[in-house]
Amino acid sequence: MSAEDIEASKAPLMDHLIELRSRLIKALLAFGIAFIFCFFFAKQIYNVLVWPFVWVAGPENSKFIYTALLEYFLTQLKLALFGAGFISFPIVAAQIYKFVAPGLYKHERGAFLPYLIATPFFFVLGSMLVYFVVLPMLVRFSLGMQQAGGAETAQIQLLPKVGEYLSLMMSLIFAFGVAFQVPVILTLLGRIGIITAKQLREKRRYFIVIAFIIAAVLTPPDVISQASLAIPLLALYEGSIFAVAMVEKKAAAAKATAAGTPPSAAPPPPAANPAE
């Protein structure tokens, strides 16, 4: 490589680095603003997260404690970080897409954009399942294990700690949000040709077992809680089969169109015989 080639390659590299720095600054700025906002309203946000517990236990039986001097403050910091990541994700994802998009072909950009939109959608869907279904079931199960005091028995009462409740909420939201990426991952694998709809149909019985294993690990040990995750996972798997089949159908149609003869290249029809 000559000196001229090296000098010519420096300009595009510097342009890419400047573009990357700009995208990183915007992403960090969005995260920082979201963090400040979430920390300022950390108590109000925590009260929203506590609502499933209050709804099941009742306001008169809802009492949270913290046993360390800075535990509640550190919990608010953790909540602000979690909320900032949640709120700023669309902006961060948009910056990643804008940085990568110029290096993609038009059809590649069109293929990548739907997955960028579907990922946060299914994550939020899993989070809503945790908030409205799974966590109330978990609270009801935990409250049912309390023990009233008696002549020969001690009183056993549930007093959740603020930090442990937030950690449980974050763990469940993250686990369900990732589990709900099944259709996104399977559709993407089908689009690049690694799996087919036929293979997914043949492996359905194995996924049923896997879905209930995942549900048994992530949810409380009762049938209702396990079914609350396993049944949506099975429904998402069936939707993934349909989505992969549609992707295959579109790919086959595009291939057939590319292999066919364009109308402009078709030979002209034979001229009519004057004698006829």
XYZ file of N, CA and C in Angstrom:
828
model
N 0.863 -1.190 0.000
C 0.000 0.000 0.000
C 0.894 1.233 0.000
N 0.584 2.153 -0.897
C 1.400 3.353 -1.014
C 1.010 4.376 0.037
N 1.849 5.409 0.147
C 1.578 6.470 1.117
C 0.289 7.209 0.771
N 0.005 7.325 -0.554
C -1.223 8.003 -0.974
C -2.460 7.220 -0.530
N -2.382 5.883 -0.622
C -3.522 5.058 -0.193
C -3.760 5.178 1.311
N -2.651 5.220 2.079
C -2.787 5.361 3.527
C -3.414 6.704 3.882
N -2.974 7.762 3.225
C -3.531 9.078 3.496
C -4.998 9.152 3.091
N -5.349 8.466 1.986
C -6.733 8.497 1.523
C -7.656 7.746 2.475
N -7.123 6.726 3.165
C -7.953 5.944 4.090
C -8.129 6.638 5.432
N -7.308 7.635 5.732
C -7.420 8.313 7.019
C -8.698 9.133 7.114
N -9.066 9.783 6.015
C -10.237 10.656 6.033
C -11.519 9.900 6.360
N -11.844 8.780 5.647
C -13.062 8.043 6.023
C -13.027 7.519 7.459
N -11.850 7.081 7.917
C -11.744 6.575 9.276
C -12.024 7.681 10.285
N -11.454 8.851 10.065
C -11.705 9.964 10.975
C -13.162 10.390 10.935
N -13.768 10.355 9.749
C -15.190 10.700 9.650
C -16.038 9.726 10.455
N -15.703 8.440 10.381
C -16.451 7.436 11.134
C -16.260 7.634 12.641
N -15.046 7.936 13.057
C -14.791 8.149 14.482
C -15.520 9.388 14.997
N -15.539 10.448 14.201
C -16.272 11.659 14.599
C -17.763 11.373 14.682
N -18.280 10.612 13.698
C -19.694 10.242 13.722
C -20.012 9.378 14.938
N -19.117 8.413 15.248
C -19.317 7.554 16.412
C -19.311 8.366 17.701
N -18.389 9.307 17.809
C -18.339 10.153 19.004
C -19.622 10.960 19.142
N -20.124 11.485 18.039
C -21.355 12.266 18.084
C -22.536 11.414 18.544
N -22.623 10.185 18.019
C -23.722 9.303 18.411
C -23.612 8.902 19.880
N -22.397 8.636 20.353
C -22.206 8.270 21.753
C -22.570 9.423 22.684
N -22.210 10.633 22.308
C -22.534 11.798 23.132
C -24.040 11.973 23.236
N -24.736 11.821 22.111
C -26.191 11.969 22.130
C -26.847 10.871 22.968
N -26.327 9.642 22.844
C -26.890 8.538 23.618
C -26.648 8.740 25.112
N -25.421 9.132 25.485
C -25.115 9.372 26.897
C -25.886 10.569 27.440
N -26.076 11.572 26.604
C -26.840 12.741 27.032
C -28.299 12.357 27.308
N -28.865 11.520 26.438
C -30.240 11.057 26.654
C -30.333 10.226 27.929
N -29.343 9.361 28.159
C -29.339 8.552 29.377
C -29.187 9.429 30.610
N -28.309 10.437 30.541
C -28.093 11.322 31.686
C -29.332 12.126 32.037
N -30.011 12.660 31.021
C -31.234 13.433 31.268
C -32.309 12.529 31.875
N -32.436 11.308 31.331
C -33.420 10.368 31.870
C -33.076 9.977 33.307
N -31.776 9.838 33.605
C -31.359 9.496 34.966
C -31.728 10.601 35.947
N -31.445 11.844 35.583
C -31.772 12.973 36.462
C -33.281 13.040 36.702
N -34.036 12.842 35.630
C -35.497 12.882 35.754
C -35.995 11.766 36.671
N -35.483 10.547 36.469
C -35.927 9.411 37.281
C -35.500 9.551 38.735
N -34.307 10.092 38.980
C -33.861 10.269 40.362
C -34.675 11.347 41.065
N -35.053 12.392 40.326
C -35.852 13.467 40.919
C -37.228 12.953 41.330
N -37.786 12.042 40.539
C -39.103 11.474 40.835
C -38.985 10.022 41.292
N -37.878 9.669 41.960
C -37.646 8.274 42.338
C -38.708 7.757 43.307
N -39.107 8.580 44.260
C -40.112 8.132 45.235
C -41.457 7.879 44.563
N -41.828 8.769 43.638
C -43.101 8.587 42.944
C -43.062 7.339 42.057
N -41.930 7.121 41.389
C -41.796 5.939 40.539
C -41.824 4.672 41.384
N -41.177 4.716 42.537
C -41.189 3.547 43.419
C -42.602 3.245 43.908
N -43.366 4.278 44.181
C -44.751 4.069 44.593
C -45.572 3.410 43.489
N -45.262 3.742 42.244
C -45.940 3.086 41.119
C -45.560 1.612 41.054
N -44.284 1.303 41.288
C -43.841 -0.089 41.251
C -44.411 -0.890 42.418
N -44.706 -0.218 43.515
C -45.241 -0.899 44.692
C -46.746 -1.156 44.565
N -47.377 -0.538 43.574
C -48.834 -0.650 43.455
C -49.332 -2.093 43.418
N -48.696 -3.046 42.710
C -49.213 -4.434 42.744
C -49.267 -5.008 44.155
N -48.271 -4.679 44.987
C -48.283 -5.152 46.377
C -49.429 -4.523 47.149
N -49.603 -3.210 46.994
C -50.674 -2.513 47.713
C -52.035 -3.011 47.245
N -52.165 -3.290 45.959
C -53.445 -3.749 45.412
C -53.844 -5.104 45.997
N -52.880 -5.978 46.220
C -53.172 -7.311 46.753
C -53.300 -7.274 48.275
N -52.351 -6.636 48.945
C -52.325 -6.656 50.411
C -53.264 -5.642 51.043
N -53.557 -4.564 50.319
C -54.360 -3.495 50.893
C -53.479 -2.427 51.502
N -53.877 -1.162 51.463
C -53.034 -0.079 52.003
C -52.718 -0.249 53.480
N -53.666 -0.799 54.241
C -53.449 -0.925 55.688
C -52.424 -2.010 56.031
N -52.189 -2.952 55.119
C -51.238 -4.041 55.366
C -49.953 -3.887 54.543
N -49.764 -2.749 53.916
C -48.594 -2.532 53.067
C -47.561 -1.721 53.839
N -46.491 -2.379 54.201
C -45.421 -1.731 54.956
C -44.088 -2.233 54.446
N -43.231 -1.314 54.006
C -41.899 -1.649 53.521
C -40.871 -1.077 54.498
N -39.762 -1.747 54.631
C -38.733 -1.331 55.587
C -37.382 -1.263 54.885
N -36.455 -0.557 55.504
C -35.033 -0.629 55.127
C -34.230 -0.623 56.412
N -33.195 -1.454 56.445
C -32.453 -1.718 57.682
C -31.056 -1.125 57.687
N -30.653 -0.503 56.591
C -29.344 0.161 56.531
C -29.555 1.651 56.333
N -28.599 2.455 56.775
C -28.766 3.903 56.748
C -28.981 4.432 55.329
N -28.205 3.937 54.375
C -28.273 4.453 53.008
C -29.018 3.513 52.061
N -29.710 2.528 52.612
C -30.349 1.540 51.736
C -31.404 2.169 50.832
N -32.251 3.013 51.372
C -33.312 3.614 50.556
C -32.728 4.576 49.533
N -31.665 5.290 49.913
C -31.014 6.195 48.961
C -30.381 5.417 47.817
N -29.686 4.322 48.142
C -29.081 3.503 47.093
C -30.149 2.830 46.238
N -31.274 2.506 46.836
C -32.384 1.950 46.065
C -32.909 2.968 45.066
N -32.972 4.224 45.466
C -33.410 5.264 44.536
C -32.407 5.450 43.406
N -31.105 5.343 43.719
C -30.097 5.415 42.656
C -30.252 4.259 41.667
N -30.446 3.059 42.203
C -30.634 1.886 41.343
C -31.887 2.030 40.486
N -32.943 2.555 41.100
C -34.185 2.780 40.369
C -33.987 3.806 39.265
N -33.224 4.855 39.543
C -32.963 5.878 38.531
C -32.161 5.302 37.363
N -31.180 4.451 37.661
C -30.402 3.821 36.591
C -31.276 2.906 35.744
N -32.108 2.110 36.409
C -32.998 1.199 35.693
C -34.000 1.978 34.844
N -34.591 3.003 35.424
C -35.552 3.806 34.675
C -34.911 4.566 33.527
N -33.683 5.052 33.730
C -32.992 5.777 32.665
C -32.697 4.857 31.486
N -32.273 3.637 31.777
C -32.042 2.685 30.690
C -33.319 2.348 29.956
N -34.405 2.250 30.686
C -35.701 1.918 30.082
C -36.200 3.063 29.208
N -36.113 4.292 29.723
C -36.656 5.447 29.000
C -35.781 5.827 27.806
N -34.455 5.786 27.995
C -33.549 6.250 26.941
C -33.274 5.202 25.867
N -33.769 3.976 26.035
C -33.468 2.934 25.051
C -33.886 3.311 23.629
N -35.088 3.882 23.405
C -35.430 4.245 22.014
C -34.444 5.217 21.383
N -33.971 6.192 22.177
C -33.019 7.159 21.634
C -31.671 6.499 21.373
N -31.213 5.657 22.303
C -29.936 4.958 22.119
C -30.013 4.036 20.903
N -31.126 3.306 20.768
C -31.287 2.411 19.623
C -31.332 3.199 18.310
N -31.976 4.363 18.333
C -32.028 5.197 17.127
C -30.637 5.688 16.739
N -29.797 6.038 17.727
C -28.436 6.475 17.427
C -27.606 5.335 16.848
N -27.807 4.119 17.374
C -27.098 2.961 16.819
C -27.530 2.725 15.372
N -28.829 2.828 15.134
C -29.345 2.605 13.779
C -28.821 3.665 12.811
N -28.800 4.932 13.241
C -28.323 5.996 12.360
C -26.839 5.860 12.057
N -26.078 5.264 12.994
C -24.649 5.064 12.743
C -24.413 3.895 11.788
N -25.233 2.844 11.912
C -25.034 1.647 11.093
C -25.698 1.782 9.726
N -26.822 2.508 9.652
C -27.640 2.554 8.433
C -26.885 3.007 7.188
N -25.994 4.020 7.243
C -25.310 4.426 6.008
C -24.475 3.321 5.370
N -24.043 2.332 6.135
C -23.256 1.239 5.577
C -24.085 0.082 5.079
N -25.400 0.201 5.133
C -26.282 -0.871 4.682
C -26.934 -0.512 3.356
N -27.294 -1.540 2.617
C -28.077 -1.332 1.413
C -29.509 -0.959 1.793
N -30.262 -0.473 0.812
C -31.618 -0.024 1.094
C -32.486 -1.167 1.600
N -32.372 -2.347 0.980
C -33.188 -3.475 1.422
C -32.725 -3.985 2.785
N -31.435 -3.821 3.109
C -30.951 -4.224 4.432
C -31.474 -3.279 5.512
N -31.541 -1.976 5.200
C -32.111 -1.024 6.158
C -33.588 -1.315 6.389
N -34.288 -1.640 5.330
C -35.700 -1.980 5.470
C -35.923 -3.246 6.258
N -34.972 -4.195 6.185
C -35.096 -5.447 6.937
C -34.725 -5.253 8.407
N -33.811 -4.335 8.694
C -33.328 -4.137 10.057
C -34.284 -3.303 10.896
N -34.949 -2.341 10.288
C -35.792 -1.402 11.025
C -36.956 -2.080 11.759
N -37.697 -3.020 11.165
C -38.796 -3.655 11.918
C -38.342 -4.340 13.198
N -37.155 -4.961 13.188
C -36.664 -5.633 14.390
C -36.273 -4.616 15.455
N -35.818 -3.455 15.022
C -35.474 -2.399 15.968
C -36.716 -1.884 16.684
N -37.857 -1.908 16.000
C -39.113 -1.476 16.605
C -39.733 -2.599 17.431
N -39.627 -3.837 16.932
C -40.271 -4.965 17.611
C -39.601 -5.298 18.943
N -38.288 -5.081 19.047
C -37.571 -5.448 20.278
C -38.103 -4.707 21.502
N -38.190 -3.374 21.509
C -38.749 -2.713 22.703
C -40.235 -2.999 22.895
N -40.966 -3.228 21.803
C -42.399 -3.516 21.932
C -42.621 -4.799 22.727
N -41.907 -5.863 22.375
C -42.088 -7.130 23.085
C -41.504 -7.062 24.499
N -40.466 -6.259 24.682
C -39.930 -6.086 26.036
C -40.968 -5.425 26.940
N -41.614 -4.380 26.447
C -42.660 -3.708 27.219
C -43.833 -4.652 27.456
N -44.151 -5.487 26.477
C -45.237 -6.451 26.636
C -44.934 -7.425 27.777
N -43.691 -7.914 27.833
C -43.298 -8.780 28.938
C -43.310 -8.062 30.273
N -42.914 -6.797 30.285
C -42.920 -6.013 31.524
C -44.338 -5.802 32.038
N -45.277 -5.565 31.131
C -46.672 -5.383 31.538
C -47.239 -6.676 32.119
N -46.837 -7.821 31.577
C -47.285 -9.100 32.129
C -46.777 -9.268 33.558
N -45.532 -8.854 33.800
C -44.980 -8.924 35.160
C -45.762 -8.018 36.103
N -46.013 -6.807 35.668
C -46.614 -5.793 36.549
C -48.064 -6.115 36.892
N -48.838 -6.567 35.910
C -50.272 -6.743 36.116
C -50.685 -8.173 36.461
N -49.835 -9.172 36.188
C -50.242 -10.558 36.393
C -49.300 -11.290 37.346
N -48.013 -11.350 36.996
C -47.091 -12.211 37.723
C -46.822 -11.687 39.128
N -46.506 -10.401 39.261
C -46.167 -9.866 40.579
C -47.341 -9.918 41.557
N -48.565 -9.573 41.150
C -49.687 -9.760 42.087
C -49.847 -11.212 42.542
N -49.621 -12.171 41.643
C -49.683 -13.577 42.046
C -48.584 -13.913 43.040
N -47.392 -13.377 42.809
C -46.284 -13.625 43.719
C -46.559 -13.020 45.093
N -47.122 -11.822 45.118
C -47.453 -11.173 46.387
C -48.526 -11.971 47.128
N -49.541 -12.407 46.403
C -50.608 -13.192 47.041
C -50.066 -14.496 47.616
N -49.153 -15.149 46.881
C -48.548 -16.391 47.367
C -47.713 -16.133 48.616
N -46.950 -15.038 48.633
C -46.088 -14.734 49.771
C -46.898 -14.352 50.997
N -47.967 -13.579 50.794
C -48.806 -13.202 51.935
C -49.520 -14.414 52.527
N -49.801 -15.401 51.693
C -50.459 -16.599 52.188
C -49.580 -17.446 53.088
N -48.283 -17.193 53.116
C -47.371 -17.962 53.963
C -47.182 -17.342 55.343
N -47.837 -16.214 55.605
C -47.716 -15.597 56.924
C -48.361 -16.483 57.995
N -47.915 -16.286 59.219
C -48.408 -17.094 60.339
C -48.791 -16.183 61.492
N -50.011 -16.366 61.959
C -50.477 -15.578 63.116
C -49.883 -16.152 64.397
N -49.565 -15.274 65.308
C -48.998 -15.707 66.574
C -50.030 -16.374 67.471
N -49.586 -17.309 68.288
C -50.460 -18.013 69.204
C -49.761 -18.307 70.508
N -50.360 -19.201 71.286
C -49.791 -19.537 72.593
C -48.438 -20.214 72.462
N -48.282 -21.048 71.452
C -47.034 -21.795 71.288
C -46.373 -21.535 69.937
N -46.860 -20.570 69.190
C -46.296 -20.270 67.868
C -45.925 -18.796 67.784
N -44.899 -18.526 67.027
C -44.457 -17.147 66.828
C -45.195 -16.535 65.640
N -45.319 -15.246 65.663
C -45.937 -14.548 64.547
C -44.910 -14.365 63.425
N -45.293 -14.758 62.240
C -44.431 -14.604 61.066
C -45.145 -13.675 60.094
N -44.563 -12.507 59.884
C -45.201 -11.469 59.075
C -44.274 -11.042 57.950
N -44.855 -10.785 56.804
C -44.090 -10.338 55.647
C -43.844 -8.836 55.758
N -42.566 -8.453 55.813
C -42.158 -7.049 55.813
C -41.097 -6.869 54.730
N -41.504 -6.570 53.506
C -40.535 -6.481 52.401
C -39.563 -5.323 52.602
N -38.327 -5.536 52.178
C -37.326 -4.472 52.186
C -37.382 -3.737 50.853
N -37.167 -2.442 50.895
C -37.304 -1.623 49.689
C -36.322 -2.073 48.600
N -35.093 -2.407 49.004
C -34.092 -2.810 48.023
C -34.382 -4.169 47.422
N -34.819 -5.122 48.248
C -35.093 -6.461 47.739
C -36.313 -6.474 46.831
N -37.315 -5.664 47.140
C -38.502 -5.602 46.283
C -38.131 -5.054 44.909
N -37.312 -3.990 44.886
C -36.905 -3.424 43.606
C -36.055 -4.419 42.816
N -35.157 -5.135 43.504
C -34.331 -6.125 42.817
C -35.189 -7.227 42.207
N -36.209 -7.667 42.936
C -37.107 -8.688 42.407
C -37.872 -8.167 41.203
N -38.375 -6.956 41.294
C -39.105 -6.357 40.184
C -38.213 -6.227 38.950
N -36.995 -5.743 39.130
C -36.076 -5.588 38.009
C -35.713 -6.936 37.399
N -35.485 -7.946 38.239
C -35.128 -9.270 37.732
C -36.262 -9.871 36.911
N -37.491 -9.745 37.405
C -38.632 -10.295 36.684
C -38.868 -9.560 35.366
N -38.781 -8.238 35.394
C -38.989 -7.469 34.172
C -37.923 -7.815 33.140
N -36.674 -7.923 33.578
C -35.612 -8.262 32.639
C -35.795 -9.670 32.091
N -36.145 -10.625 32.966
C -36.309 -12.013 32.528
C -37.468 -12.151 31.546
N -38.611 -11.552 31.877
C -39.761 -11.644 30.982
C -39.529 -10.860 29.695
N -38.871 -9.703 29.799
C -38.590 -8.927 28.597
C -37.705 -9.674 27.633
N -36.690 -10.373 28.152
C -35.809 -11.169 27.293
C -36.550 -12.387 26.749
N -37.366 -13.038 27.591
C -38.120 -14.209 27.132
C -39.094 -13.841 26.023
N -39.627 -12.640 26.057
C -40.580 -12.215 25.040
C -39.906 -11.794 23.734
N -38.589 -11.926 23.659
C -37.892 -11.677 22.395
C -37.890 -12.911 21.495
N -38.576 -13.981 21.909
C -38.610 -15.222 21.125
C -39.052 -14.973 19.681
N -40.184 -14.279 19.428
C -40.567 -14.078 18.026
C -39.585 -13.223 17.241
N -38.968 -12.244 17.898
C -37.991 -11.404 17.197
C -36.780 -12.234 16.769
N -36.267 -13.053 17.693
C -35.078 -13.854 17.411
C -35.381 -14.912 16.352
N -36.497 -15.613 16.507
C -36.826 -16.682 15.566
C -37.118 -16.127 14.176
N -37.800 -14.996 14.104
C -38.077 -14.396 12.797
C -36.797 -13.929 12.124
N -35.877 -13.367 12.908
C -34.598 -12.941 12.344
C -33.802 -14.143 11.842
N -33.788 -15.234 12.611
C -33.096 -16.447 12.176
C -33.739 -17.024 10.919
N -35.063 -16.927 10.840
C -35.739 -17.387 9.631
C -35.442 -16.511 8.432
N -35.272 -15.221 8.656
C -35.003 -14.304 7.551
C -33.632 -14.543 6.936
N -32.652 -14.910 7.773
C -31.312 -15.152 7.237
C -31.110 -16.611 6.842
N -32.149 -17.434 6.995
C -32.104 -18.789 6.476
C -31.553 -19.848 7.396
N -31.391 -19.547 8.677
C -30.863 -20.552 9.607
C -31.936 -21.560 9.991
N -33.168 -21.094 10.183
C -34.263 -21.991 10.521
C -35.402 -21.773 9.535
N -36.319 -22.725 9.482
C -37.485 -22.639 8.619
C -38.748 -22.866 9.452
N -39.884 -22.500 8.871
C -41.156 -22.719 9.563
C -41.413 -24.208 9.766
N -40.978 -25.021 8.823
C -41.159 -26.473 8.957
C -40.379 -27.006 10.153
N -39.152 -26.531 10.348
C -38.357 -26.965 11.489
C -38.996 -26.534 12.804
N -39.551 -25.327 12.843
C -40.208 -24.857 14.061
C -41.437 -25.698 14.387
N -42.184 -26.099 13.364
C -43.344 -26.958 13.609
C -42.900 -28.317 14.133
N -41.814 -28.840 13.595
C -41.344 -30.148 14.033
C -40.799 -30.116 15.461
N -40.259 -28.967 15.894
C -39.681 -28.844 17.236
C -40.676 -28.270 18.250
N -41.944 -28.180 17.879
C -42.936 -27.579 18.763
C -43.023 -28.307 20.105
N -43.019 -29.633 20.071
C -43.175 -30.390 21.318
C -42.003 -30.167 22.264
N -40.805 -29.926 21.713
C -39.659 -29.646 22.575
C -39.787 -28.260 23.208
N -40.309 -27.310 22.443
C -40.438 -25.959 22.983
C -41.499 -25.911 24.083
N -42.520 -26.748 23.986
C -43.525 -26.790 25.055
C -42.865 -27.139 26.391
N -41.983 -28.134 26.368
C -41.268 -28.518 27.584
C -40.356 -27.385 28.042
N -39.640 -26.766 27.097
C -38.725 -25.671 27.441
C -39.492 -24.492 28.036
N -40.664 -24.184 27.485
C -41.454 -23.052 27.978
C -41.864 -23.261 29.427
N -42.288 -24.474 29.772
C -42.703 -24.724 31.152
C -41.494 -24.794 32.096
N -40.344 -25.221 31.588
C -39.138 -25.180 32.415
C -38.754 -23.734 32.732
N -38.792 -22.870 31.707
C -38.499 -21.450 31.920
C -39.485 -20.846 32.909
N -40.764 -21.180 32.759
C -41.782 -20.653 33.661
C -41.570 -21.142 35.089
N -41.154 -22.410 35.241
C -40.922 -22.948 36.586
C -39.755 -22.264 37.272
N -38.760 -21.828 36.498
C -37.589 -21.180 37.082
C -37.872 -19.721 37.437
N -38.652 -19.029 36.607
C -38.831 -17.589 36.760
C -40.023 -17.195 37.621
N -40.945 -18.113 37.876
C -42.170 -17.757 38.581
C -42.285 -18.521 39.894
N -43.201 -18.108 40.770
C -43.426 -18.840 42.029
C -43.890 -20.275 41.763
N -43.741 -21.167 42.747
C -44.063 -22.585 42.537
C -45.546 -22.895 42.635
N -46.345 -22.267 41.778
C -47.755 -22.628 41.686
C -48.140 -22.653 40.217
N -49.184 -23.419 39.915
C -49.548 -23.670 38.517
C -49.993 -22.394 37.817
N -50.719 -21.529 38.524
C -51.248 -20.318 37.888
C -50.114 -19.398 37.444
N -49.119 -19.198 38.305
C -48.000 -18.316 37.961
C -47.168 -18.894 36.812
N -46.943 -20.180 36.848
C -46.166 -20.807 35.783
C -46.897 -20.730 34.447
N -48.222 -20.936 34.481
C -48.995 -20.847 33.244
C -49.033 -19.422 32.709
N -48.911 -18.414 33.591
C -48.946 -17.018 33.154
C -47.767 -16.664 32.265
N -46.671 -17.404 32.389
C -45.537 -17.186 31.498
C -45.481 -18.229 30.388
N -45.768 -19.486 30.705
C -45.640 -20.558 29.718
C -46.630 -20.380 28.567
N -47.884 -20.040 28.882
C -48.887 -19.904 27.823
C -48.562 -18.750 26.871
N -48.185 -17.553 27.358
C -47.765 -16.512 26.409
C -46.548 -16.905 25.574
N -45.589 -17.641 26.167
C -44.432 -18.084 25.394
C -44.854 -19.026 24.276
N -45.789 -19.918 24.563
C -46.276 -20.830 23.526
C -47.011 -20.051 22.431
N -47.790 -19.054 22.831
C -48.489 -18.231 21.844
C -47.488 -17.454 20.976
N -46.422 -16.940 21.591
C -45.398 -16.231 20.825
C -44.664 -17.179 19.888
N -44.463 -18.419 20.304
C -43.805 -19.406 19.446
C -44.658 -19.692 18.214
N -45.972 -19.848 18.420
C -46.862 -20.080 17.286
C -46.872 -18.866 16.358
N -46.859 -17.679 16.950
C -46.765 -16.480 16.114
C -45.458 -16.413 15.342
N -44.377 -16.920 15.947
C -43.088 -16.944 15.262
C -43.133 -17.874 14.055
N -43.818 -19.002 14.188
C -43.951 -19.926 13.050
C -44.662 -19.228 11.895
N -45.741 -18.518 12.209
C -46.475 -17.790 11.174
C -45.608 -16.700 10.540
N -44.846 -15.969 11.388
C -43.993 -14.896 10.875
C -42.889 -15.442 9.980
N -42.261 -16.549 10.380
C -41.205 -17.149 9.563
C -41.779 -17.650 8.243
N -42.978 -18.228 8.277
C -43.616 -18.687 7.043
C -43.885 -17.519 6.098
N -44.307 -16.375 6.638
C -44.530 -15.194 5.801
C -43.229 -14.682 5.207
N -42.152 -14.714 6.014
C -40.845 -14.286 5.504
C -40.391 -15.189 4.369
N -40.564 -16.494 4.538
C -40.190 -17.441 3.487
C -41.021 -17.217 2.228
N -42.297 -16.931 2.404
C -43.162 -16.704 1.249
C -42.728 -15.462 0.475
N -42.402 -14.389 1.196
C -41.939 -13.171 0.531
C -40.601 -13.394 -0.155
N -39.692 -14.143 0.490
C -38.389 -14.415 -0.116
C -38.547 -15.252 -1.380
N -39.444 -16.240 -1.362
C -39.670 -17.064 -2.551
C -40.265 -16.243 -3.683
N -41.195 -15.320 -3.350
C -41.792 -14.469 -4.384
C -40.754 -13.530 -4.994
N -39.885 -12.971 -4.134
C -38.838 -12.081 -4.659
C -37.850 -12.847 -5.533
N -37.528 -14.078 -5.144
C -36.609 -14.885 -5.937
C -37.215 -15.249 -7.281
N -38.505 -15.571 -7.270
C -39.172 -15.910 -8.526
C -39.250 -14.701 -9.450
N -39.480 -13.525 -8.890
C -39.531 -12.312 -9.698
C -38.168 -11.994 -10.300
N -37.100 -12.187 -9.477
C -35.751 -11.922 -9.989
C -35.343 -12.925 -11.060
N -35.818 -14.158 -10.965
C -35.449 -15.172 -11.950
C -36.258 -15.072 -13.229
N -37.414 -14.420 -13.211
C -38.269 -14.316 -14.381
C -37.719 -13.314 -15.386
N -38.258 -13.352 -16.606
C -37.839 -12.446 -17.671
C -38.623 -11.158 -17.570
N -37.975 -10.016 -17.543
C -38.700 -8.753 -17.466
C -39.592 -8.575 -18.682
N -40.705 -7.891 -18.497
C -41.606 -7.695 -19.635
C -40.953 -6.980 -20.797
N -40.009 -6.051 -20.567
C -39.357 -5.318 -21.655
C -38.445 -6.199 -22.470
N -37.948 -7.322 -21.869
C -37.030 -8.198 -22.585
C -37.749 -9.322 -23.300
N -39.062 -9.418 -23.166
C -39.791 -10.500 -23.799
C -39.782 -10.314 -25.309
N -39.687 -11.397 -26.095
C -39.659 -11.275 -27.555
C -40.987 -10.755 -28.075
N -40.975 -9.961 -29.188
C -42.222 -9.406 -29.714
C -43.090 -10.513 -30.303
N -44.402 -10.357 -30.302
C -45.276 -11.377 -30.872
C -45.074 -11.467 -32.376
N -45.284 -12.649 -32.950
C -45.094 -12.824 -34.404
C -46.101 -11.998 -35.181
N -45.626 -11.507 -36.319
C -46.489 -10.667 -37.163
C -47.555 -11.509 -37.841
N -48.714 -10.908 -38.028
C -49.831 -11.635 -38.652
C -49.535 -11.885 -40.137
N -49.969 -13.039 -40.670
C -49.766 -13.379 -42.070
C -50.819 -12.686 -42.923
N -50.400 -11.857 -43.885
C -51.387 -11.122 -44.716
C -52.282 -12.070 -45.483
N -51.729 -13.272 -45.846
C -52.542 -14.208 -46.651
C -53.723 -14.727 -45.861
N -53.584 -14.767 -44.523
C -54.685 -15.234 -43.711
C -55.751 -14.146 -43.575
